[in-house]
Every structure is written in C-alpha cells, then in structure tokens.
PDB file of C-alpha atoms in Angstrom:
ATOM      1  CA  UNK A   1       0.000   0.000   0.000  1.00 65.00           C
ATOM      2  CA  UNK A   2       1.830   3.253  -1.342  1.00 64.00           C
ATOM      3  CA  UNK A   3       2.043   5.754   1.380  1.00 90.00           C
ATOM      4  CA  UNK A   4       3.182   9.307   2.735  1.00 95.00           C
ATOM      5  CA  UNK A   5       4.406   9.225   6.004  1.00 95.00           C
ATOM      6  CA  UNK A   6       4.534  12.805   8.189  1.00 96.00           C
ATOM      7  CA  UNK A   7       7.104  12.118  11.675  1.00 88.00           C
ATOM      8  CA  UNK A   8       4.613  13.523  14.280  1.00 90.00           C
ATOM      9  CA  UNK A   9       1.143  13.586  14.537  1.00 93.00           C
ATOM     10  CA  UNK A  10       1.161  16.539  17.404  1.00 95.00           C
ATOM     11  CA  UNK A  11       3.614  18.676  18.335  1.00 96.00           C
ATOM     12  CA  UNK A  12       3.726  21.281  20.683  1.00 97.00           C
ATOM     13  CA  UNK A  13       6.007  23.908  20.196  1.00 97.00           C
ATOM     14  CA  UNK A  14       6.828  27.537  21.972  1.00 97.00           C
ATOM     15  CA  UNK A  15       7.315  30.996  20.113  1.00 98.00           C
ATOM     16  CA  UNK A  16      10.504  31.676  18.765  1.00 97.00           C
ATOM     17  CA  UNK A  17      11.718  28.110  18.236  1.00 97.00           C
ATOM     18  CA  UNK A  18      12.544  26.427  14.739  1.00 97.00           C
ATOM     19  CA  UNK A  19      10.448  23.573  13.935  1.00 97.00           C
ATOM     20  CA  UNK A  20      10.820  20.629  11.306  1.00 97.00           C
ATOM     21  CA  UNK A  21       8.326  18.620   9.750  1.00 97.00           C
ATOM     22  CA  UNK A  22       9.109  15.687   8.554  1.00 96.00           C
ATOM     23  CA  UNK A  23       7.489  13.845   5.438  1.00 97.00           C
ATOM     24  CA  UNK A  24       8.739  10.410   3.466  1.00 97.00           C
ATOM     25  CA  UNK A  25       6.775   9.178   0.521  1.00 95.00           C
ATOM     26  CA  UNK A  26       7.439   5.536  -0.323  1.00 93.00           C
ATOM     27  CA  UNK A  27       6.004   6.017  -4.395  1.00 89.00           C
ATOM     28  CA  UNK A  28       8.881   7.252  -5.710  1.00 90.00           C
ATOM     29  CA  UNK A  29       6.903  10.114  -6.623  1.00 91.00           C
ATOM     30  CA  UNK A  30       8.893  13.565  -8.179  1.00 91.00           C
ATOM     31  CA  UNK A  31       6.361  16.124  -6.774  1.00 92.00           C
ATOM     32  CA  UNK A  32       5.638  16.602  -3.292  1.00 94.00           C
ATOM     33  CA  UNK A  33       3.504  19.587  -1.832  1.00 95.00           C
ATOM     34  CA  UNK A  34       3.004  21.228   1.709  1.00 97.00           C
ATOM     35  CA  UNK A  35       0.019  22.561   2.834  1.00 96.00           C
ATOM     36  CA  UNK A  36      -1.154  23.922   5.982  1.00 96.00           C
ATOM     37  CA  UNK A  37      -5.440  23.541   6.736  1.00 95.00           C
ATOM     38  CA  UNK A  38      -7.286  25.847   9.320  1.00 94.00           C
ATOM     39  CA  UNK A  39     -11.059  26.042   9.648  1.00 88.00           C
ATOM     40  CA  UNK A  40     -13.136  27.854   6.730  1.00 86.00           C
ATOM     41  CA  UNK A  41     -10.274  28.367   4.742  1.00 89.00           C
ATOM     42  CA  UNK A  42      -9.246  24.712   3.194  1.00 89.00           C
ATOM     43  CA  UNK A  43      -6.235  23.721   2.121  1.00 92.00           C
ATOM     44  CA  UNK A  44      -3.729  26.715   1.030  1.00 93.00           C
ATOM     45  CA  UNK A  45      -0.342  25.628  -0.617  1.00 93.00           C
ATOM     46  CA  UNK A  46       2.760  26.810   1.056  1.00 96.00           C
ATOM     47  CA  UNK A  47       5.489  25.062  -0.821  1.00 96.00           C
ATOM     48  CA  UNK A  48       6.156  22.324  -3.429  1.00 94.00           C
ATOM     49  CA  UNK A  49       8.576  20.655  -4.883  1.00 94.00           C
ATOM     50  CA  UNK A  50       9.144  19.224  -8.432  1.00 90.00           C
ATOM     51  CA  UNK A  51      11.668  17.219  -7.691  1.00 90.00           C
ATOM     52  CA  UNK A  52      14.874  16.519  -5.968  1.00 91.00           C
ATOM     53  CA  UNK A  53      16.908  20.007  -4.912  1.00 90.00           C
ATOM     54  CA  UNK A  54      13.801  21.760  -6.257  1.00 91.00           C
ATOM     55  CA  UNK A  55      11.378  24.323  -4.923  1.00 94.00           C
ATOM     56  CA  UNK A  56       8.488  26.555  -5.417  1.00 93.00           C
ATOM     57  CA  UNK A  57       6.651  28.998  -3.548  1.00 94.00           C
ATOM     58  CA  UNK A  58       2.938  28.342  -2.960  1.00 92.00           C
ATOM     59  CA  UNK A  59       0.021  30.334  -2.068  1.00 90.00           C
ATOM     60  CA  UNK A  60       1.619  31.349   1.920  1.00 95.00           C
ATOM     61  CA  UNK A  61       5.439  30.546   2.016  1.00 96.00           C
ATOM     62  CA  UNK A  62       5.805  33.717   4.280  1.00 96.00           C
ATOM     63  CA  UNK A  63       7.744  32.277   7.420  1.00 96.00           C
ATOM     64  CA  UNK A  64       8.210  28.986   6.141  1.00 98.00           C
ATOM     65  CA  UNK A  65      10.797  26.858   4.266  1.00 97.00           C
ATOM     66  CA  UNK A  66      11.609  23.628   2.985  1.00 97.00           C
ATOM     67  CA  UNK A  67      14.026  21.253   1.856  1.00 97.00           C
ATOM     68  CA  UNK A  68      14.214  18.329  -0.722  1.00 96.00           C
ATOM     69  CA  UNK A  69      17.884  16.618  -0.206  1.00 94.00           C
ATOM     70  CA  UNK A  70      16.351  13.074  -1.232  1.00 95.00           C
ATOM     71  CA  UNK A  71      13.762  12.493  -3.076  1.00 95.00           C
ATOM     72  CA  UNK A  72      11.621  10.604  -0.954  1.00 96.00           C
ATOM     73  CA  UNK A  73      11.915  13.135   1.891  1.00 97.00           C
ATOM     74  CA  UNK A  74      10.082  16.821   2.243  1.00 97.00           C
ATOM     75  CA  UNK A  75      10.539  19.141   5.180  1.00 97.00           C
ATOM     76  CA  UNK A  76       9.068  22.028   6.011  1.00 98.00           C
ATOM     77  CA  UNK A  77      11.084  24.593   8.386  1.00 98.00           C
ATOM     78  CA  UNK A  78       9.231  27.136  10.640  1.00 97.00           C
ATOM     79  CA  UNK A  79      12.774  29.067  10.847  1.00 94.00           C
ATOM     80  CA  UNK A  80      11.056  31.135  14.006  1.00 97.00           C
ATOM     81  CA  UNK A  81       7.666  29.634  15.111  1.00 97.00           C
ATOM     82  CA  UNK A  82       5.157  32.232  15.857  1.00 98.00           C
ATOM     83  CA  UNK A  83       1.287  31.997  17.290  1.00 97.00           C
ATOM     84  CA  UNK A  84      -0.533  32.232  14.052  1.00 97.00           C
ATOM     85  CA  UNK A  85       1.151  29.168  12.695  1.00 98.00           C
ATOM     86  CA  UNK A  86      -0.408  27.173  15.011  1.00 98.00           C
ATOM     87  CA  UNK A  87      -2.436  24.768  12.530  1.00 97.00           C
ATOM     88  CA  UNK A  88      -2.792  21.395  10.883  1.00 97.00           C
ATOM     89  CA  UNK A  89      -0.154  20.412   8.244  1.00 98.00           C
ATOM     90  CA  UNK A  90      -0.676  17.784   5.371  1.00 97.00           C
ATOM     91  CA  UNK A  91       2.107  16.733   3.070  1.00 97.00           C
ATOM     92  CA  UNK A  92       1.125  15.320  -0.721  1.00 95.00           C
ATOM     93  CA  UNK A  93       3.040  13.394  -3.295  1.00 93.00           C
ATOM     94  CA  UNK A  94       2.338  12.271  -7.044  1.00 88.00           C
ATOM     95  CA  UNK A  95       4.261  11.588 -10.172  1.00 79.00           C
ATOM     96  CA  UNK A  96       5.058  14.054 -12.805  1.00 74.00           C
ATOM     97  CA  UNK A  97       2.479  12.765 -14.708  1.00 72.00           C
ATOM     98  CA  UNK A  98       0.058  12.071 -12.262  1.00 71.00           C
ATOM     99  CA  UNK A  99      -3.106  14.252 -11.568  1.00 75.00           C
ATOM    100  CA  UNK A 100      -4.340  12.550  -8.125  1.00 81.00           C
ATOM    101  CA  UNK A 101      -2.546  13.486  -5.188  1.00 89.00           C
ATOM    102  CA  UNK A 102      -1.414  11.089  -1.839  1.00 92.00           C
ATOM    103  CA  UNK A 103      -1.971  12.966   1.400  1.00 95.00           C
ATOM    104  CA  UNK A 104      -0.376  11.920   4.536  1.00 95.00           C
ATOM    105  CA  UNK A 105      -2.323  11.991   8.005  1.00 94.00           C
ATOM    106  CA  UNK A 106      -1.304  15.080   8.922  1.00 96.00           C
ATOM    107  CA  UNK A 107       0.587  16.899  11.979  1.00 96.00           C
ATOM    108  CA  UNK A 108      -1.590  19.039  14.061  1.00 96.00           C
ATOM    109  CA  UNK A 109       1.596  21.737  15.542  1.00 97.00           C
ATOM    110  CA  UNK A 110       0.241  23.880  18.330  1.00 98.00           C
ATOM    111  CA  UNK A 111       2.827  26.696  18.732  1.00 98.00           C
ATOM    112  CA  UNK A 112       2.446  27.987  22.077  1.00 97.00           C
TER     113      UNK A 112
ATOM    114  CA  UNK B   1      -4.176  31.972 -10.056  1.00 72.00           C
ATOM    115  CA  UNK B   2      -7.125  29.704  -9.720  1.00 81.00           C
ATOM    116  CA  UNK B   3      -9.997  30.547  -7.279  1.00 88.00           C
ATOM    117  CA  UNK B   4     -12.773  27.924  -6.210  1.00 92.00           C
ATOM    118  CA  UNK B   5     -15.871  28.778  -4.264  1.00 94.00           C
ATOM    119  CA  UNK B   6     -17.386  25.706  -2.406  1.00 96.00           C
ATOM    120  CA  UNK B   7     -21.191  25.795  -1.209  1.00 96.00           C
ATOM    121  CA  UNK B   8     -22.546  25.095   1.870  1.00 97.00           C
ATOM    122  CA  UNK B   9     -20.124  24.733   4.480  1.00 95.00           C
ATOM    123  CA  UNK B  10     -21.724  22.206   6.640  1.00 97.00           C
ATOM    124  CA  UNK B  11     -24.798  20.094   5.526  1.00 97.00           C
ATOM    125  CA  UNK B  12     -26.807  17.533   7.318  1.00 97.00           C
ATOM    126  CA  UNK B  13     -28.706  14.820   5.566  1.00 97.00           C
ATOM    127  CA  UNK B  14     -30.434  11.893   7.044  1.00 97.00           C
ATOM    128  CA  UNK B  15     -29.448   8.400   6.045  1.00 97.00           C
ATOM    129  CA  UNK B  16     -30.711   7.552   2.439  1.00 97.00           C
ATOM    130  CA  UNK B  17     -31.177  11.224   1.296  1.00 97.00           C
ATOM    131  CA  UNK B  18     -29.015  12.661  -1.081  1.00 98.00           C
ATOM    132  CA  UNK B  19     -26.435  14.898  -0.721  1.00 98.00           C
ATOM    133  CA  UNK B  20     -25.346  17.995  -3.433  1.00 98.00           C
ATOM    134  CA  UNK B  21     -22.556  19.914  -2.831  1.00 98.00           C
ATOM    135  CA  UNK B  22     -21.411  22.649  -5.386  1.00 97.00           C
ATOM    136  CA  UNK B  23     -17.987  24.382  -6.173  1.00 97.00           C
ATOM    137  CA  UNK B  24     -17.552  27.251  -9.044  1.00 96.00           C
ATOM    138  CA  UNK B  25     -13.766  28.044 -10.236  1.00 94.00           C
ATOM    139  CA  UNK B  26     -12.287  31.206 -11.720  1.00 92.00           C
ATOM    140  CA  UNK B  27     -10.138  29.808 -14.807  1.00 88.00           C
ATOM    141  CA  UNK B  28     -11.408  28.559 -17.820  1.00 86.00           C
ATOM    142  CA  UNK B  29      -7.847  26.719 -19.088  1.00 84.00           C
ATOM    143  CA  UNK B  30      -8.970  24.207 -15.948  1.00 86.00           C
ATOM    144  CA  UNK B  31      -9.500  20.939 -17.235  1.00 85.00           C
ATOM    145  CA  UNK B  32      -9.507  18.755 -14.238  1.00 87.00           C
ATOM    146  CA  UNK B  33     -11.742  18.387 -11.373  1.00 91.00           C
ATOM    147  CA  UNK B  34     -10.830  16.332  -8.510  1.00 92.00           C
ATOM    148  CA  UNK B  35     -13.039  15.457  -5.322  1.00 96.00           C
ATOM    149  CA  UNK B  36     -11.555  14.873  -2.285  1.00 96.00           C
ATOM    150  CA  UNK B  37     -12.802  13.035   0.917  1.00 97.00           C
ATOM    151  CA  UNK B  38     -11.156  13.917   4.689  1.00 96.00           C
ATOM    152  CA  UNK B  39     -12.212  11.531   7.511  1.00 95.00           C
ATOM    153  CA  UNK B  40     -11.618  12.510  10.796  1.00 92.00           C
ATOM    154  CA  UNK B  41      -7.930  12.139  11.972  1.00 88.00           C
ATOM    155  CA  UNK B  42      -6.831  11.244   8.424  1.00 91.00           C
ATOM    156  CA  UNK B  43      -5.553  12.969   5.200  1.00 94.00           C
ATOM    157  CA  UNK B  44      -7.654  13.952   2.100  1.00 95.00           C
ATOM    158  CA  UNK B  45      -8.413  10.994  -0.191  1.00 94.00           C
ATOM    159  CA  UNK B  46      -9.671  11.512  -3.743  1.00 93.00           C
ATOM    160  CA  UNK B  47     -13.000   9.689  -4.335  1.00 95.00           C
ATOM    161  CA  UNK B  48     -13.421  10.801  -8.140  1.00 94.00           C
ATOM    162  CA  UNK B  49     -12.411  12.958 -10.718  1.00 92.00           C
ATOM    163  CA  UNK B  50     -13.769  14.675 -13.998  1.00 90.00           C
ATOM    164  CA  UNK B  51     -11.855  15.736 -17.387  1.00 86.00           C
ATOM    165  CA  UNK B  52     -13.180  18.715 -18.818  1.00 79.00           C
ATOM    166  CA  UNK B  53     -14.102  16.843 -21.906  1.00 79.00           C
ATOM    167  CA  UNK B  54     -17.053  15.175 -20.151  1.00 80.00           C
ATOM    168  CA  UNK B  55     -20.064  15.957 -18.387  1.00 89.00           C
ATOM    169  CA  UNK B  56     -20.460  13.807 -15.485  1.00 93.00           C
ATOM    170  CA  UNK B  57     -19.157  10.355 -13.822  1.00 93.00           C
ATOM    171  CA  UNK B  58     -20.403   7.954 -11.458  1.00 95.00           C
ATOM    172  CA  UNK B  59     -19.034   5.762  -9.939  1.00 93.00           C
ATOM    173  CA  UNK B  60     -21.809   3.287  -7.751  1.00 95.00           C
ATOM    174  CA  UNK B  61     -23.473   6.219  -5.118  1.00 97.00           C
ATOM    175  CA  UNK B  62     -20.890   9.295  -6.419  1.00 98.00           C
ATOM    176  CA  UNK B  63     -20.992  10.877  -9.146  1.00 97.00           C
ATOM    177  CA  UNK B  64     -19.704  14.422 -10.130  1.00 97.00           C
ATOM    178  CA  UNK B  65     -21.272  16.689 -12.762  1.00 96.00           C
ATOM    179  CA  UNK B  66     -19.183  20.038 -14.552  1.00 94.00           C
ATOM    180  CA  UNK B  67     -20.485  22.661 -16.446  1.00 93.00           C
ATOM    181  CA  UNK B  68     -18.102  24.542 -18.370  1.00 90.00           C
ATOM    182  CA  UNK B  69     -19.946  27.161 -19.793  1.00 91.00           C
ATOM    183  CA  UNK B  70     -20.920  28.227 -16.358  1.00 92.00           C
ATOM    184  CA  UNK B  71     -17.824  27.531 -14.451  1.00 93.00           C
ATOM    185  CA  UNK B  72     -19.518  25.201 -11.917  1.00 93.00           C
ATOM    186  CA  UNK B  73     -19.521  21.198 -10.855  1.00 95.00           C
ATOM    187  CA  UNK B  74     -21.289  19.449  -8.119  1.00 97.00           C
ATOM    188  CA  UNK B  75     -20.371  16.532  -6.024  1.00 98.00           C
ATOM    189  CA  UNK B  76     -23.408  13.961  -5.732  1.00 98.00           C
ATOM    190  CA  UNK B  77     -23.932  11.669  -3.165  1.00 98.00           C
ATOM    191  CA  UNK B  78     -26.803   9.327  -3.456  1.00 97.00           C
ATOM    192  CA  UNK B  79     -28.350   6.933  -0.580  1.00 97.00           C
ATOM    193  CA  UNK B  80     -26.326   8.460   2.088  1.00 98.00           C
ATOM    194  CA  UNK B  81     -24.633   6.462   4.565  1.00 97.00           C
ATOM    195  CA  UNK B  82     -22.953   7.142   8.286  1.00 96.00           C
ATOM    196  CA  UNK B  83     -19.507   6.711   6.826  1.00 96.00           C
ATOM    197  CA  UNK B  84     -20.102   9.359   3.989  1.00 97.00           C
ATOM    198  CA  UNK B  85     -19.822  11.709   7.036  1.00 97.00           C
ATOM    199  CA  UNK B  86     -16.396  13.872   6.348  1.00 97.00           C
ATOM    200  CA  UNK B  87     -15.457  17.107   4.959  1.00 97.00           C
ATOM    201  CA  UNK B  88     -15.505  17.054   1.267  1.00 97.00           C
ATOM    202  CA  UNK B  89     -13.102  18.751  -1.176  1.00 96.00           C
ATOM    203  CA  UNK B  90     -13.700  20.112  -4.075  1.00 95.00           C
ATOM    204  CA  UNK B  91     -10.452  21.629  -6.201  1.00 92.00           C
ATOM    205  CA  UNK B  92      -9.282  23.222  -9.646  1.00 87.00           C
ATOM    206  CA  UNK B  93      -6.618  22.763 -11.283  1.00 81.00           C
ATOM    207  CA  UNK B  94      -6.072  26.209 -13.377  1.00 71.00           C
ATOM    208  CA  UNK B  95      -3.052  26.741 -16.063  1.00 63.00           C
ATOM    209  CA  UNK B  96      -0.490  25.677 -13.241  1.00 62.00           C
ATOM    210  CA  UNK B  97      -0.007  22.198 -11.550  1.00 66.00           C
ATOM    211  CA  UNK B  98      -0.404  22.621  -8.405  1.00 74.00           C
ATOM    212  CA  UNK B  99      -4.357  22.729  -7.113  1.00 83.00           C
ATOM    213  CA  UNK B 100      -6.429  25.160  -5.672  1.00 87.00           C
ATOM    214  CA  UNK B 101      -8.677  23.759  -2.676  1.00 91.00           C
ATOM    215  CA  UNK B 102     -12.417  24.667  -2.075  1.00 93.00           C
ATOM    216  CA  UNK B 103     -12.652  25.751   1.939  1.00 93.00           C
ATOM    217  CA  UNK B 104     -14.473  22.200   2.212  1.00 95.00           C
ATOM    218  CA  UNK B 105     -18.023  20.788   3.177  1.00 97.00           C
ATOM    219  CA  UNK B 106     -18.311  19.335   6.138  1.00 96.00           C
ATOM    220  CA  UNK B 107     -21.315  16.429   5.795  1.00 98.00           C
ATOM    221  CA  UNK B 108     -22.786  14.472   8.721  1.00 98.00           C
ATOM    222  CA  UNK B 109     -25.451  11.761   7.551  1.00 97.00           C
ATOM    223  CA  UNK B 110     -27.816  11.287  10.678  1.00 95.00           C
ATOM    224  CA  UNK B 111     -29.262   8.216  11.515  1.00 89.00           C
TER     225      UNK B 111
END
C-alpha cells in the first residue's frame, strides 16, 4: 500500500523556536507539496517541490521553508515559530504525470 | 491563479437522502476536477475525478457533474450512509499544476 508518512502527529512547540516537519513518501513520486489547513479556509499551498533540490513557492510561504535533499523526503522549516502558525499540516506526493494526489495523516503543531 | 468557491459549508442529511454539494472556479484553461474526501484524523483521499471533456461520472453512489460554460460542478452523493460523514473537497486545477482547494463541506449523515 503506497504511502506518505509525516514524523509527528502533534507537536507542541513555543514561540521563537525552529520547527521541522518531517514527510517520506514511499512512491517514488517527483512532486511533493506542503500545505497547511485551518477552519473555513481549506487547504492553502505553502510550498512544493518538483523534484529533488527543487522548490516553489505556494500560495503562503511567508515564514516557512523547505528542503528536498532526497527524493523521498520533504521538510518544512518554521525558521522562528510564531502563534498564528499554530495549525494542521498535510504533506502530498504524485508523479510528474500524475493528476491525483497522496496525502499523509497530517501533523496538528500547536505553537504555544 | 485559480480561485474555487465551495457551497454550503456544513450540511446535514439523514441516512438515504441525497447529498449535493457545489464548487464554481475562476479559470477557464482548468480541465480537471478532482473530489476529495477527509475523515476525521486522516488525510484527504480523492474519491473521483472529472476531465473537462465530459459531463459527469459515477461511480456506484458518487458521481460528479461540470459545467463549463458556467464555471460550476457538483459533487453527488446518493443513498447516504454514516460513513459518507467527512469534509468534502472540491479543487481546480487552473493553467499551473499545483491545485487550488475549495474551503471544504463538512457532511454528517444522521441516523
């Protein structure tokens, strides 16, 4: 069963600290997306990745960044955690060709 | 960029009714039209999908409909069940790659 993996499920974190999340995808897939959810707003796109030593910006990359040494692996850095960051991140893989994304569960970060 | 509008927000249905939920999008080079299902504690799935070459698709009690003309498509659910209870997602895909999330419908199917 193909599958993205994201380290934590809940974290709790305090203001001012940097924060890493962690996702593997076991597809082999090029692309790989992070997005952050929050009630009434969906999902909104903070940064993706094509493929290997790759990046984009997405829709909210302000106080975020990321990093794509392999390509199975996608982190997102919160390079100084702040209050309104506090939120529910999902991580999402597919192939180049691919239209159909794989979420993983999700880590719910509570930055206190 | 892409912008999708998803109607209602939260809708309640008892078991066996249907349920409609609708979405509109902003860019007329989108040509695929993804729905995607979040159960509690989990990820978003996708349930089905449309091309912009047809109409609708079903698939046994889901099917999804897309106008073009008006910009619009509709998720339906038919014969509701207690695990179609979620938030659906609806999402565009625009001129870029990457796709554009409705805020989501959150459904509960009562018993």
């Amino acid at each position: 069963d193909v599958k993205v993996t994201q380290s934590s499920r809940y974290l709790v974190k305090r203001t001012g600290e940097k924060v890493f999340l962690e996702c593997v995808q076991d597809m082999d897939h090029e692309n790989m997306f992070w997005y952050r959810q929050d009630p009434g707003l969906g999902l909104r796109l903070i940064y993706f990745s094509y493929d290997v030593k790759m990046k984009e910006k997405g829709d909210i990359p302000e106080g975020y960044s990321v990093s794509r040494e392999k390509k199975e692996r996608f982190s997102l850095i919160l390079e100084s955690a702040s209050t309104n960051q506090t939120s529910m991140y999902l991580c999402a893989s597919r192939t180049t060709l691919g239209l159909g994304y794989t979420f993983g569960s999700g880590t719910r970060l509570t930055v206190v | 960029g892409e912008n999708v509008e998803q109607h209602p927000s939260t809708l309640s249905v008892q078991e066996g009714d249907s349920a409609v939920i609708k979405c509109t999008y902003s860019d007329s080079a989108s040509n695929y039209f993804p729905w995607y299902k979040q159960e509690l504690g989990k990820g978003p799935q996708l349930i089905i999908d449309i091309r912009s070459n047809v109409g609708e698709k079903k698939d046994q009690r889901i099917a999804v409909t897309l106008n073009k003309t008006a910009k619009h498509f509709s998720l339906h659910i038919t014969e509701t069940q207690p695990e179609d209870s979620a938030v659906y997602f609806c999402v565009g895909t625009g001129t870029a790659s990457k796709l554009t999330f409705g805020t989501g419908t959150r459904l509960q199917v009562t018993l």
